[in-house]
Short mmCIF file of N, CA and C in Angstrom, two decimals:
data_model
loop_
_atom_site.label_atom_id
_atom_site.label_comp_id
_atom_site.label_asym_id
_atom_site.label_seq_id
_atom_site.Cartn_x
_atom_site.Cartn_y
_atom_site.Cartn_z
N MET B 1 0.83 -1.19 0.00
CA MET B 1 0.00 0.00 0.00
C MET B 1 0.87 1.25 0.00
N LYS B 2 2.02 1.19 0.73
CA LYS B 2 2.91 2.34 0.77
C LYS B 2 3.46 2.63 -0.61
N ARG B 3 3.74 1.56 -1.39
CA ARG B 3 4.25 1.76 -2.75
C ARG B 3 3.20 2.46 -3.61
N PHE B 4 1.94 2.12 -3.42
CA PHE B 4 0.86 2.75 -4.18
C PHE B 4 0.84 4.26 -3.92
N TYR B 5 0.89 4.66 -2.64
CA TYR B 5 0.88 6.08 -2.29
C TYR B 5 2.15 6.78 -2.79
N LEU B 6 3.28 6.10 -2.71
CA LEU B 6 4.53 6.66 -3.19
C LEU B 6 4.46 6.88 -4.71
N ALA B 7 3.90 5.89 -5.42
CA ALA B 7 3.78 5.99 -6.87
C ALA B 7 2.81 7.12 -7.24
N CYS B 8 1.71 7.25 -6.52
CA CYS B 8 0.74 8.33 -6.78
C CYS B 8 1.38 9.69 -6.52
N GLY B 9 2.10 9.80 -5.42
CA GLY B 9 2.75 11.07 -5.08
C GLY B 9 3.79 11.44 -6.12
N LEU B 10 4.54 10.46 -6.58
CA LEU B 10 5.54 10.71 -7.61
C LEU B 10 4.88 11.14 -8.92
N ALA B 11 3.78 10.51 -9.29
CA ALA B 11 3.06 10.86 -10.51
C ALA B 11 2.53 12.29 -10.43
N VAL B 12 1.99 12.67 -9.28
CA VAL B 12 1.48 14.04 -9.10
C VAL B 12 2.63 15.04 -9.18
N ALA B 13 3.76 14.74 -8.55
CA ALA B 13 4.90 15.65 -8.58
C ALA B 13 5.41 15.83 -10.01
N ILE B 14 5.48 14.75 -10.78
CA ILE B 14 5.93 14.85 -12.17
C ILE B 14 4.94 15.68 -12.98
N ALA B 15 3.65 15.45 -12.79
CA ALA B 15 2.64 16.22 -13.52
C ALA B 15 2.74 17.70 -13.18
N LEU B 16 2.95 18.03 -11.92
CA LEU B 16 3.07 19.43 -11.53
C LEU B 16 4.32 20.06 -12.14
N LEU B 17 5.42 19.34 -12.15
CA LEU B 17 6.65 19.87 -12.72
C LEU B 17 6.51 20.07 -14.23
N GLN B 18 5.82 19.16 -14.91
CA GLN B 18 5.62 19.31 -16.34
C GLN B 18 4.73 20.51 -16.64
N GLY B 19 3.83 20.82 -15.77
CA GLY B 19 2.92 21.95 -15.96
C GLY B 19 3.57 23.29 -15.73
N CYS B 20 4.72 23.30 -15.06
CA CYS B 20 5.40 24.56 -14.80
C CYS B 20 6.06 25.04 -16.08
N GLY B 21 5.85 26.30 -16.41
CA GLY B 21 6.53 26.89 -17.57
C GLY B 21 7.96 27.21 -17.18
N SER B 22 8.71 27.64 -18.17
CA SER B 22 10.10 27.99 -17.88
C SER B 22 10.27 29.49 -17.76
N GLY B 23 9.20 30.18 -17.31
CA GLY B 23 9.28 31.60 -17.03
C GLY B 23 9.60 32.41 -18.26
N SER B 24 10.48 33.40 -18.13
CA SER B 24 10.79 34.29 -19.23
C SER B 24 11.61 33.59 -20.31
N GLU B 25 12.04 32.38 -20.07
CA GLU B 25 12.77 31.65 -21.10
C GLU B 25 11.81 31.13 -22.16
N GLY B 26 10.51 31.13 -21.86
CA GLY B 26 9.53 30.77 -22.87
C GLY B 26 8.99 29.38 -22.65
N GLY B 27 8.32 28.89 -23.69
CA GLY B 27 7.69 27.59 -23.61
C GLY B 27 7.09 27.25 -24.94
N SER B 28 6.20 26.28 -24.92
CA SER B 28 5.60 25.83 -26.16
C SER B 28 4.12 26.11 -26.14
N SER B 29 3.57 26.47 -27.28
CA SER B 29 2.15 26.76 -27.38
C SER B 29 1.63 26.18 -28.69
N ASP B 30 1.73 24.84 -28.81
CA ASP B 30 1.32 24.19 -30.04
C ASP B 30 -0.16 23.83 -30.07
N GLY B 31 -0.84 23.84 -28.92
CA GLY B 31 -2.24 23.47 -28.90
C GLY B 31 -3.15 24.66 -29.08
N ALA B 32 -4.29 24.43 -29.69
CA ALA B 32 -5.26 25.51 -29.88
C ALA B 32 -5.66 26.05 -28.52
N GLY B 33 -5.61 27.36 -28.38
CA GLY B 33 -6.02 27.98 -27.13
C GLY B 33 -4.99 27.91 -26.03
N THR B 34 -3.82 27.34 -26.28
CA THR B 34 -2.79 27.24 -25.27
C THR B 34 -2.17 28.61 -25.05
N THR B 35 -2.03 28.99 -23.79
CA THR B 35 -1.43 30.28 -23.46
C THR B 35 -0.10 30.06 -22.76
N THR B 36 0.93 30.77 -23.23
CA THR B 36 2.25 30.71 -22.62
C THR B 36 2.59 32.09 -22.06
N THR B 37 3.06 32.13 -20.83
CA THR B 37 3.49 33.38 -20.22
C THR B 37 5.00 33.40 -20.18
N GLY B 38 5.58 34.51 -20.61
CA GLY B 38 7.04 34.64 -20.61
C GLY B 38 7.49 35.41 -21.82
N GLY B 39 8.74 35.25 -22.18
CA GLY B 39 9.31 36.01 -23.28
C GLY B 39 9.14 35.39 -24.64
N SER B 40 8.87 34.06 -24.69
CA SER B 40 8.74 33.42 -25.99
C SER B 40 7.85 32.19 -25.92
N ALA B 41 7.36 31.79 -27.10
CA ALA B 41 6.56 30.58 -27.22
C ALA B 41 6.68 30.06 -28.63
N THR B 42 6.72 28.75 -28.78
CA THR B 42 6.69 28.14 -30.09
C THR B 42 5.23 27.86 -30.41
N ILE B 43 4.76 28.49 -31.49
CA ILE B 43 3.35 28.39 -31.87
C ILE B 43 3.27 27.73 -33.23
N GLY B 44 2.47 26.70 -33.31
CA GLY B 44 2.34 25.94 -34.55
C GLY B 44 1.04 26.22 -35.27
N ALA B 45 0.70 25.33 -36.20
CA ALA B 45 -0.47 25.50 -37.06
C ALA B 45 -1.78 25.51 -36.28
N THR B 46 -1.80 24.94 -35.07
CA THR B 46 -3.03 24.93 -34.29
C THR B 46 -3.23 26.22 -33.50
N GLY B 47 -2.26 27.15 -33.58
CA GLY B 47 -2.41 28.46 -32.94
C GLY B 47 -1.96 28.45 -31.50
N GLY B 48 -2.01 29.64 -30.89
CA GLY B 48 -1.62 29.78 -29.50
C GLY B 48 -1.49 31.24 -29.12
N THR B 49 -1.23 31.47 -27.84
CA THR B 49 -1.15 32.82 -27.29
C THR B 49 0.12 32.96 -26.47
N LEU B 50 0.78 34.11 -26.63
CA LEU B 50 1.94 34.46 -25.81
C LEU B 50 1.60 35.73 -25.04
N VAL B 51 1.83 35.71 -23.73
CA VAL B 51 1.65 36.90 -22.90
C VAL B 51 3.01 37.21 -22.28
N SER B 52 3.57 38.38 -22.63
CA SER B 52 4.90 38.76 -22.12
C SER B 52 4.80 39.22 -20.68
N ALA B 53 5.95 39.35 -20.03
CA ALA B 53 6.01 39.83 -18.65
C ALA B 53 5.42 41.23 -18.52
N GLU B 54 5.50 42.03 -19.61
CA GLU B 54 4.97 43.39 -19.59
C GLU B 54 3.47 43.43 -19.90
N GLY B 55 2.88 42.28 -20.22
CA GLY B 55 1.45 42.21 -20.52
C GLY B 55 1.11 42.30 -21.99
N VAL B 56 2.13 42.38 -22.87
CA VAL B 56 1.86 42.38 -24.30
C VAL B 56 1.39 40.98 -24.68
N THR B 57 0.29 40.92 -25.42
CA THR B 57 -0.30 39.63 -25.79
C THR B 57 -0.30 39.48 -27.31
N VAL B 58 0.12 38.30 -27.76
CA VAL B 58 0.11 37.95 -29.18
C VAL B 58 -0.75 36.70 -29.32
N VAL B 59 -1.82 36.79 -30.10
CA VAL B 59 -2.72 35.66 -30.31
C VAL B 59 -2.65 35.25 -31.78
N VAL B 60 -2.12 34.06 -32.01
CA VAL B 60 -2.02 33.51 -33.36
C VAL B 60 -3.15 32.49 -33.51
N PRO B 61 -4.11 32.75 -34.41
CA PRO B 61 -5.22 31.81 -34.55
C PRO B 61 -4.79 30.54 -35.29
N ALA B 62 -5.57 29.50 -35.13
CA ALA B 62 -5.29 28.25 -35.83
C ALA B 62 -5.23 28.51 -37.33
N GLY B 63 -4.23 27.92 -37.96
CA GLY B 63 -4.08 28.05 -39.41
C GLY B 63 -3.28 29.26 -39.87
N ALA B 64 -2.98 30.20 -38.98
CA ALA B 64 -2.25 31.41 -39.39
C ALA B 64 -0.76 31.16 -39.58
N ALA B 65 -0.22 30.17 -38.88
CA ALA B 65 1.19 29.81 -39.02
C ALA B 65 1.26 28.47 -39.76
N SER B 66 1.98 28.44 -40.87
CA SER B 66 2.04 27.21 -41.67
C SER B 66 2.99 26.18 -41.06
N ALA B 67 3.91 26.64 -40.22
CA ALA B 67 4.86 25.76 -39.54
C ALA B 67 5.14 26.35 -38.16
N PRO B 68 5.65 25.55 -37.23
CA PRO B 68 5.96 26.09 -35.91
C PRO B 68 6.93 27.27 -36.00
N VAL B 69 6.64 28.32 -35.24
CA VAL B 69 7.47 29.51 -35.22
C VAL B 69 7.66 29.93 -33.76
N THR B 70 8.88 30.32 -33.41
CA THR B 70 9.13 30.80 -32.05
C THR B 70 8.88 32.29 -32.02
N VAL B 71 7.83 32.67 -31.31
CA VAL B 71 7.42 34.07 -31.19
C VAL B 71 8.03 34.62 -29.92
N ARG B 72 8.62 35.82 -30.03
CA ARG B 72 9.21 36.49 -28.87
C ARG B 72 8.70 37.91 -28.77
N VAL B 73 8.55 38.38 -27.54
CA VAL B 73 8.18 39.77 -27.29
C VAL B 73 9.18 40.33 -26.29
N ALA B 74 9.74 41.51 -26.62
CA ALA B 74 10.70 42.15 -25.71
C ALA B 74 10.62 43.65 -25.86
N LYS B 75 10.87 44.37 -24.77
CA LYS B 75 11.05 45.83 -24.84
C LYS B 75 12.41 46.04 -25.48
N ASP B 76 12.41 46.39 -26.77
CA ASP B 76 13.68 46.49 -27.48
C ASP B 76 13.48 47.31 -28.76
N ALA B 77 14.17 48.43 -28.86
CA ALA B 77 14.06 49.30 -30.03
C ALA B 77 15.25 49.14 -30.98
N THR B 78 16.11 48.16 -30.73
CA THR B 78 17.29 47.96 -31.57
C THR B 78 16.87 47.66 -33.01
N GLY B 79 17.28 48.52 -33.94
CA GLY B 79 16.94 48.33 -35.35
C GLY B 79 15.65 49.01 -35.78
N ALA B 80 14.94 49.61 -34.83
CA ALA B 80 13.69 50.31 -35.16
C ALA B 80 14.00 51.69 -35.70
N PRO B 81 13.16 52.20 -36.62
CA PRO B 81 13.38 53.56 -37.10
C PRO B 81 13.13 54.57 -35.98
N ALA B 82 13.68 55.76 -36.15
CA ALA B 82 13.44 56.83 -35.18
C ALA B 82 11.96 57.20 -35.21
N LEU B 83 11.46 57.55 -34.05
CA LEU B 83 10.06 58.01 -33.98
C LEU B 83 9.97 59.42 -34.55
N PRO B 84 8.83 59.77 -35.15
CA PRO B 84 8.71 61.10 -35.75
C PRO B 84 8.85 62.21 -34.70
N THR B 85 9.39 63.35 -35.14
CA THR B 85 9.54 64.49 -34.23
C THR B 85 8.31 65.38 -34.26
N THR B 86 7.45 65.22 -35.26
CA THR B 86 6.19 65.96 -35.33
C THR B 86 5.06 64.96 -35.57
N GLY B 87 3.85 65.39 -35.28
CA GLY B 87 2.70 64.49 -35.47
C GLY B 87 2.58 63.53 -34.31
N PRO B 88 2.37 62.23 -34.61
CA PRO B 88 2.23 61.25 -33.53
C PRO B 88 3.48 61.23 -32.65
N LYS B 89 3.24 61.09 -31.34
CA LYS B 89 4.38 61.01 -30.41
C LYS B 89 4.26 59.74 -29.58
N ALA B 90 5.41 59.16 -29.27
CA ALA B 90 5.44 57.92 -28.50
C ALA B 90 4.75 58.12 -27.16
N ALA B 91 3.96 57.12 -26.77
CA ALA B 91 3.25 57.19 -25.49
C ALA B 91 3.66 56.03 -24.58
N GLY B 92 4.61 55.24 -25.03
CA GLY B 92 5.04 54.08 -24.24
C GLY B 92 6.28 53.47 -24.85
N ASP B 93 6.59 52.26 -24.40
CA ASP B 93 7.79 51.56 -24.83
C ASP B 93 7.61 50.96 -26.22
N ILE B 94 8.73 50.81 -26.93
CA ILE B 94 8.74 50.09 -28.20
C ILE B 94 8.95 48.62 -27.89
N TYR B 95 8.13 47.77 -28.50
CA TYR B 95 8.24 46.33 -28.32
C TYR B 95 8.65 45.69 -29.63
N ALA B 96 9.64 44.82 -29.58
CA ALA B 96 10.01 44.01 -30.73
C ALA B 96 9.24 42.70 -30.62
N ILE B 97 8.45 42.42 -31.66
CA ILE B 97 7.75 41.14 -31.73
C ILE B 97 8.42 40.39 -32.88
N THR B 98 9.07 39.30 -32.55
CA THR B 98 9.87 38.60 -33.53
C THR B 98 9.42 37.15 -33.70
N PRO B 99 9.82 36.53 -34.80
CA PRO B 99 10.86 36.94 -35.72
C PRO B 99 10.41 38.09 -36.62
N HIS B 100 11.31 39.08 -36.80
CA HIS B 100 11.01 40.22 -37.67
C HIS B 100 10.65 39.71 -39.06
N GLY B 101 9.59 40.27 -39.62
CA GLY B 101 9.19 39.91 -40.97
C GLY B 101 8.41 38.63 -41.09
N GLN B 102 8.19 37.91 -39.99
CA GLN B 102 7.40 36.67 -40.05
C GLN B 102 6.03 36.99 -40.62
N ILE B 103 5.64 36.29 -41.66
CA ILE B 103 4.35 36.55 -42.31
C ILE B 103 3.39 35.42 -41.96
N PHE B 104 2.16 35.80 -41.64
CA PHE B 104 1.11 34.84 -41.29
C PHE B 104 0.02 34.86 -42.35
N THR B 105 -0.70 33.75 -42.47
CA THR B 105 -1.79 33.67 -43.45
C THR B 105 -3.11 34.18 -42.90
N GLY B 106 -3.15 34.49 -41.63
CA GLY B 106 -4.35 35.04 -41.00
C GLY B 106 -3.97 36.18 -40.08
N ASP B 107 -4.98 36.89 -39.60
CA ASP B 107 -4.75 38.03 -38.71
C ASP B 107 -4.30 37.57 -37.33
N VAL B 108 -3.17 38.11 -36.89
CA VAL B 108 -2.64 37.86 -35.56
C VAL B 108 -3.00 39.07 -34.71
N THR B 109 -3.62 38.85 -33.57
CA THR B 109 -4.02 39.95 -32.69
C THR B 109 -2.89 40.28 -31.73
N VAL B 110 -2.51 41.56 -31.72
CA VAL B 110 -1.48 42.05 -30.81
C VAL B 110 -2.13 43.07 -29.89
N SER B 111 -1.94 42.88 -28.58
CA SER B 111 -2.51 43.78 -27.58
C SER B 111 -1.39 44.29 -26.68
N VAL B 112 -1.39 45.61 -26.47
CA VAL B 112 -0.39 46.26 -25.63
C VAL B 112 -1.14 47.01 -24.53
N PRO B 113 -0.70 46.90 -23.27
CA PRO B 113 -1.38 47.65 -22.20
C PRO B 113 -1.44 49.14 -22.51
N VAL B 114 -2.58 49.75 -22.23
CA VAL B 114 -2.74 51.20 -22.42
C VAL B 114 -1.75 51.89 -21.48
N PRO B 115 -0.88 52.74 -22.04
CA PRO B 115 0.10 53.42 -21.17
C PRO B 115 -0.58 54.45 -20.28
N ASN B 116 0.06 54.76 -19.17
CA ASN B 116 -0.46 55.73 -18.22
C ASN B 116 -0.08 57.14 -18.68
N VAL B 117 -0.85 57.65 -19.64
CA VAL B 117 -0.60 58.98 -20.20
C VAL B 117 -1.91 59.74 -20.26
N THR B 118 -1.80 61.05 -20.33
CA THR B 118 -2.98 61.90 -20.48
C THR B 118 -3.18 62.16 -21.96
N VAL B 119 -4.39 61.95 -22.42
CA VAL B 119 -4.73 62.15 -23.83
C VAL B 119 -5.75 63.29 -23.89
N ALA B 120 -5.44 64.32 -24.67
CA ALA B 120 -6.34 65.48 -24.81
C ALA B 120 -7.56 65.10 -25.65
N ASP B 121 -8.57 65.99 -25.64
CA ASP B 121 -9.80 65.73 -26.40
C ASP B 121 -9.55 65.59 -27.89
N ASN B 122 -8.50 66.22 -28.39
CA ASN B 122 -8.22 66.15 -29.82
C ASN B 122 -7.08 65.16 -30.13
N GLU B 123 -6.91 64.15 -29.27
CA GLU B 123 -5.88 63.14 -29.47
C GLU B 123 -6.47 61.75 -29.27
N LYS B 124 -5.78 60.77 -29.84
CA LYS B 124 -6.21 59.39 -29.71
C LYS B 124 -4.99 58.50 -29.56
N LEU B 125 -5.10 57.46 -28.74
CA LEU B 125 -4.04 56.47 -28.58
C LEU B 125 -4.22 55.38 -29.63
N VAL B 126 -3.16 55.07 -30.38
CA VAL B 126 -3.18 53.98 -31.34
C VAL B 126 -1.83 53.27 -31.31
N LEU B 127 -1.77 52.13 -31.95
CA LEU B 127 -0.50 51.43 -32.10
C LEU B 127 0.09 51.77 -33.46
N ALA B 128 1.40 51.93 -33.48
CA ALA B 128 2.14 52.14 -34.74
C ALA B 128 3.08 50.96 -34.91
N LYS B 129 3.33 50.59 -36.17
CA LYS B 129 4.19 49.44 -36.49
C LYS B 129 5.28 49.89 -37.43
N ALA B 130 6.47 49.33 -37.25
CA ALA B 130 7.60 49.61 -38.14
C ALA B 130 8.33 48.30 -38.41
N GLU B 131 9.04 48.26 -39.53
CA GLU B 131 9.82 47.09 -39.91
C GLU B 131 11.28 47.27 -39.50
N LEU B 132 11.96 46.18 -39.23
CA LEU B 132 13.38 46.19 -38.92
C LEU B 132 14.13 46.84 -40.08
N GLY B 133 14.93 47.86 -39.78
CA GLY B 133 15.69 48.55 -40.80
C GLY B 133 14.88 49.50 -41.66
N GLY B 134 13.58 49.63 -41.37
CA GLY B 134 12.72 50.53 -42.13
C GLY B 134 12.93 51.97 -41.71
N SER B 135 12.17 52.87 -42.34
CA SER B 135 12.31 54.28 -42.01
C SER B 135 11.01 54.91 -41.52
N ASP B 136 9.91 54.19 -41.59
CA ASP B 136 8.60 54.76 -41.24
C ASP B 136 7.86 53.93 -40.19
N TRP B 137 7.05 54.64 -39.43
CA TRP B 137 6.09 54.02 -38.53
C TRP B 137 4.72 54.16 -39.18
N VAL B 138 3.96 53.07 -39.21
CA VAL B 138 2.65 53.06 -39.84
C VAL B 138 1.59 52.92 -38.75
N LEU B 139 0.64 53.87 -38.71
CA LEU B 139 -0.44 53.79 -37.73
C LEU B 139 -1.34 52.61 -38.08
N GLN B 140 -1.73 51.87 -37.05
CA GLN B 140 -2.56 50.67 -37.24
C GLN B 140 -3.98 50.94 -36.75
N PRO B 141 -4.98 50.35 -37.41
CA PRO B 141 -6.34 50.44 -36.86
C PRO B 141 -6.31 49.82 -35.46
N THR B 142 -6.72 50.59 -34.47
CA THR B 142 -6.56 50.18 -33.08
C THR B 142 -7.86 50.36 -32.32
N THR B 143 -8.19 49.37 -31.50
CA THR B 143 -9.32 49.49 -30.58
C THR B 143 -8.77 49.44 -29.15
N VAL B 144 -9.55 49.95 -28.22
CA VAL B 144 -9.19 49.87 -26.81
C VAL B 144 -10.21 48.95 -26.16
N GLN B 145 -9.70 47.88 -25.57
CA GLN B 145 -10.58 46.90 -24.93
C GLN B 145 -9.92 46.36 -23.68
N ASP B 146 -10.61 46.45 -22.56
CA ASP B 146 -10.13 45.92 -21.28
C ASP B 146 -8.73 46.41 -20.93
N GLY B 147 -8.49 47.72 -21.13
CA GLY B 147 -7.21 48.30 -20.77
C GLY B 147 -6.07 47.97 -21.72
N MET B 148 -6.41 47.47 -22.91
CA MET B 148 -5.39 47.10 -23.89
C MET B 148 -5.65 47.80 -25.22
N LEU B 149 -4.56 48.26 -25.86
CA LEU B 149 -4.62 48.74 -27.24
C LEU B 149 -4.48 47.50 -28.11
N GLN B 150 -5.41 47.31 -29.04
CA GLN B 150 -5.46 46.06 -29.78
C GLN B 150 -5.50 46.31 -31.29
N THR B 151 -4.70 45.57 -32.03
CA THR B 151 -4.70 45.64 -33.49
C THR B 151 -4.46 44.25 -34.05
N THR B 152 -4.65 44.09 -35.36
CA THR B 152 -4.32 42.83 -36.01
C THR B 152 -3.22 43.08 -37.02
N LEU B 153 -2.30 42.13 -37.10
CA LEU B 153 -1.16 42.23 -38.00
C LEU B 153 -1.04 40.94 -38.79
N ARG B 154 -0.40 41.02 -39.95
CA ARG B 154 -0.08 39.84 -40.75
C ARG B 154 1.42 39.54 -40.72
N SER B 155 2.21 40.46 -40.13
CA SER B 155 3.65 40.23 -40.00
C SER B 155 4.14 40.90 -38.72
N PHE B 156 5.31 40.45 -38.26
CA PHE B 156 5.87 40.95 -37.01
C PHE B 156 7.00 41.94 -37.25
N SER B 157 7.21 42.79 -36.29
CA SER B 157 8.39 43.64 -36.17
C SER B 157 8.23 44.48 -34.91
N PHE B 158 8.23 45.81 -35.03
CA PHE B 158 8.14 46.69 -33.86
C PHE B 158 6.75 47.29 -33.73
N VAL B 159 6.27 47.44 -32.49
CA VAL B 159 5.03 48.17 -32.23
C VAL B 159 5.28 49.13 -31.07
N VAL B 160 4.57 50.26 -31.10
CA VAL B 160 4.68 51.25 -30.02
C VAL B 160 3.34 51.97 -29.91
N PRO B 161 2.86 52.22 -28.69
CA PRO B 161 1.68 53.07 -28.54
C PRO B 161 2.07 54.52 -28.82
N VAL B 162 1.24 55.20 -29.60
CA VAL B 162 1.49 56.61 -29.92
C VAL B 162 0.22 57.43 -29.69
N ILE B 163 0.43 58.72 -29.45
CA ILE B 163 -0.67 59.66 -29.34
C ILE B 163 -0.77 60.39 -30.67
N VAL B 164 -1.94 60.33 -31.28
CA VAL B 164 -2.16 60.95 -32.58
C VAL B 164 -3.09 62.14 -32.41
N PRO B 165 -2.64 63.35 -32.78
CA PRO B 165 -3.53 64.51 -32.71
C PRO B 165 -4.46 64.52 -33.94
N PHE B 166 -5.65 65.04 -33.76
CA PHE B 166 -6.56 65.20 -34.89
C PHE B 166 -7.30 66.51 -34.74
N ALA B 167 -7.76 67.05 -35.85
CA ALA B 167 -8.46 68.34 -35.84
C ALA B 167 -9.87 68.15 -35.31
N GLN B 168 -10.30 69.10 -34.53
CA GLN B 168 -11.67 69.10 -34.03
C GLN B 168 -12.40 70.26 -34.70
N PRO B 169 -13.71 70.11 -34.90
CA PRO B 169 -14.45 71.24 -35.45
C PRO B 169 -14.38 72.42 -34.48
N LEU B 170 -14.30 73.62 -35.04
CA LEU B 170 -14.24 74.81 -34.21
C LEU B 170 -15.55 75.07 -33.49
N LEU B 171 -16.63 74.75 -34.15
CA LEU B 171 -17.95 75.04 -33.60
C LEU B 171 -18.89 73.91 -33.99
N SER B 172 -19.69 73.50 -33.07
CA SER B 172 -20.65 72.45 -33.36
C SER B 172 -22.05 73.04 -33.34
N LEU B 173 -22.74 72.97 -34.46
CA LEU B 173 -24.08 73.52 -34.58
C LEU B 173 -25.07 72.40 -34.87
N PRO B 174 -26.32 72.58 -34.42
CA PRO B 174 -27.32 71.58 -34.78
C PRO B 174 -27.62 71.69 -36.28
N PRO B 175 -28.11 70.61 -36.88
CA PRO B 175 -28.43 70.68 -38.32
C PRO B 175 -29.49 71.73 -38.58
N LEU B 176 -29.38 72.40 -39.71
CA LEU B 176 -30.35 73.40 -40.11
C LEU B 176 -31.63 72.74 -40.59
N ALA B 177 -32.76 73.32 -40.24
CA ALA B 177 -34.03 72.81 -40.73
C ALA B 177 -34.35 73.47 -42.06
N VAL B 178 -34.83 72.70 -43.00
CA VAL B 178 -35.18 73.22 -44.31
C VAL B 178 -36.70 73.14 -44.43
N ASP B 179 -37.31 74.30 -44.69
CA ASP B 179 -38.77 74.33 -44.86
C ASP B 179 -39.10 73.76 -46.22
N GLN B 180 -40.11 72.92 -46.23
CA GLN B 180 -40.57 72.39 -47.51
C GLN B 180 -41.64 73.31 -48.08
N VAL B 181 -41.58 73.55 -49.34
CA VAL B 181 -42.54 74.45 -49.99
C VAL B 181 -43.63 73.65 -50.63
#
């Protein structure tokens, strides 16, 4: 009977150890809906999710990756183009989502925590994307959901939250009524 309990305890300990991720060193996310927390994850054709230590989330849907790819997220601007000096201004850290240039066959959702910044009435927070060695940042269609800036991408490289100014009407008037004759 003691051997039975010893064997059960050993099986539970092994199962618990297998369930532990390797922290920021990454892990594997080959199963549909599998979430990996840390700096990297290997995501295959069945899709998966990576959540970085900073809260950046990358969701690769099933079928978007034709072969397993190791996805990494890091606060790293090495190789990123300079941010513009006019117009949109950086509102947070630049994140490298790699491998740079990795192309997917479906939309990959990237979410970045909303930075703690003040946004004026004539400004909006969006994500901008740039390519490794490129010269431009491209504003991405961005939604805000549950404290996250969210966009979809078909390829990886750099993303950064930016504040975009926009013109507001000087005066807001109700529509004019037109009398019918």
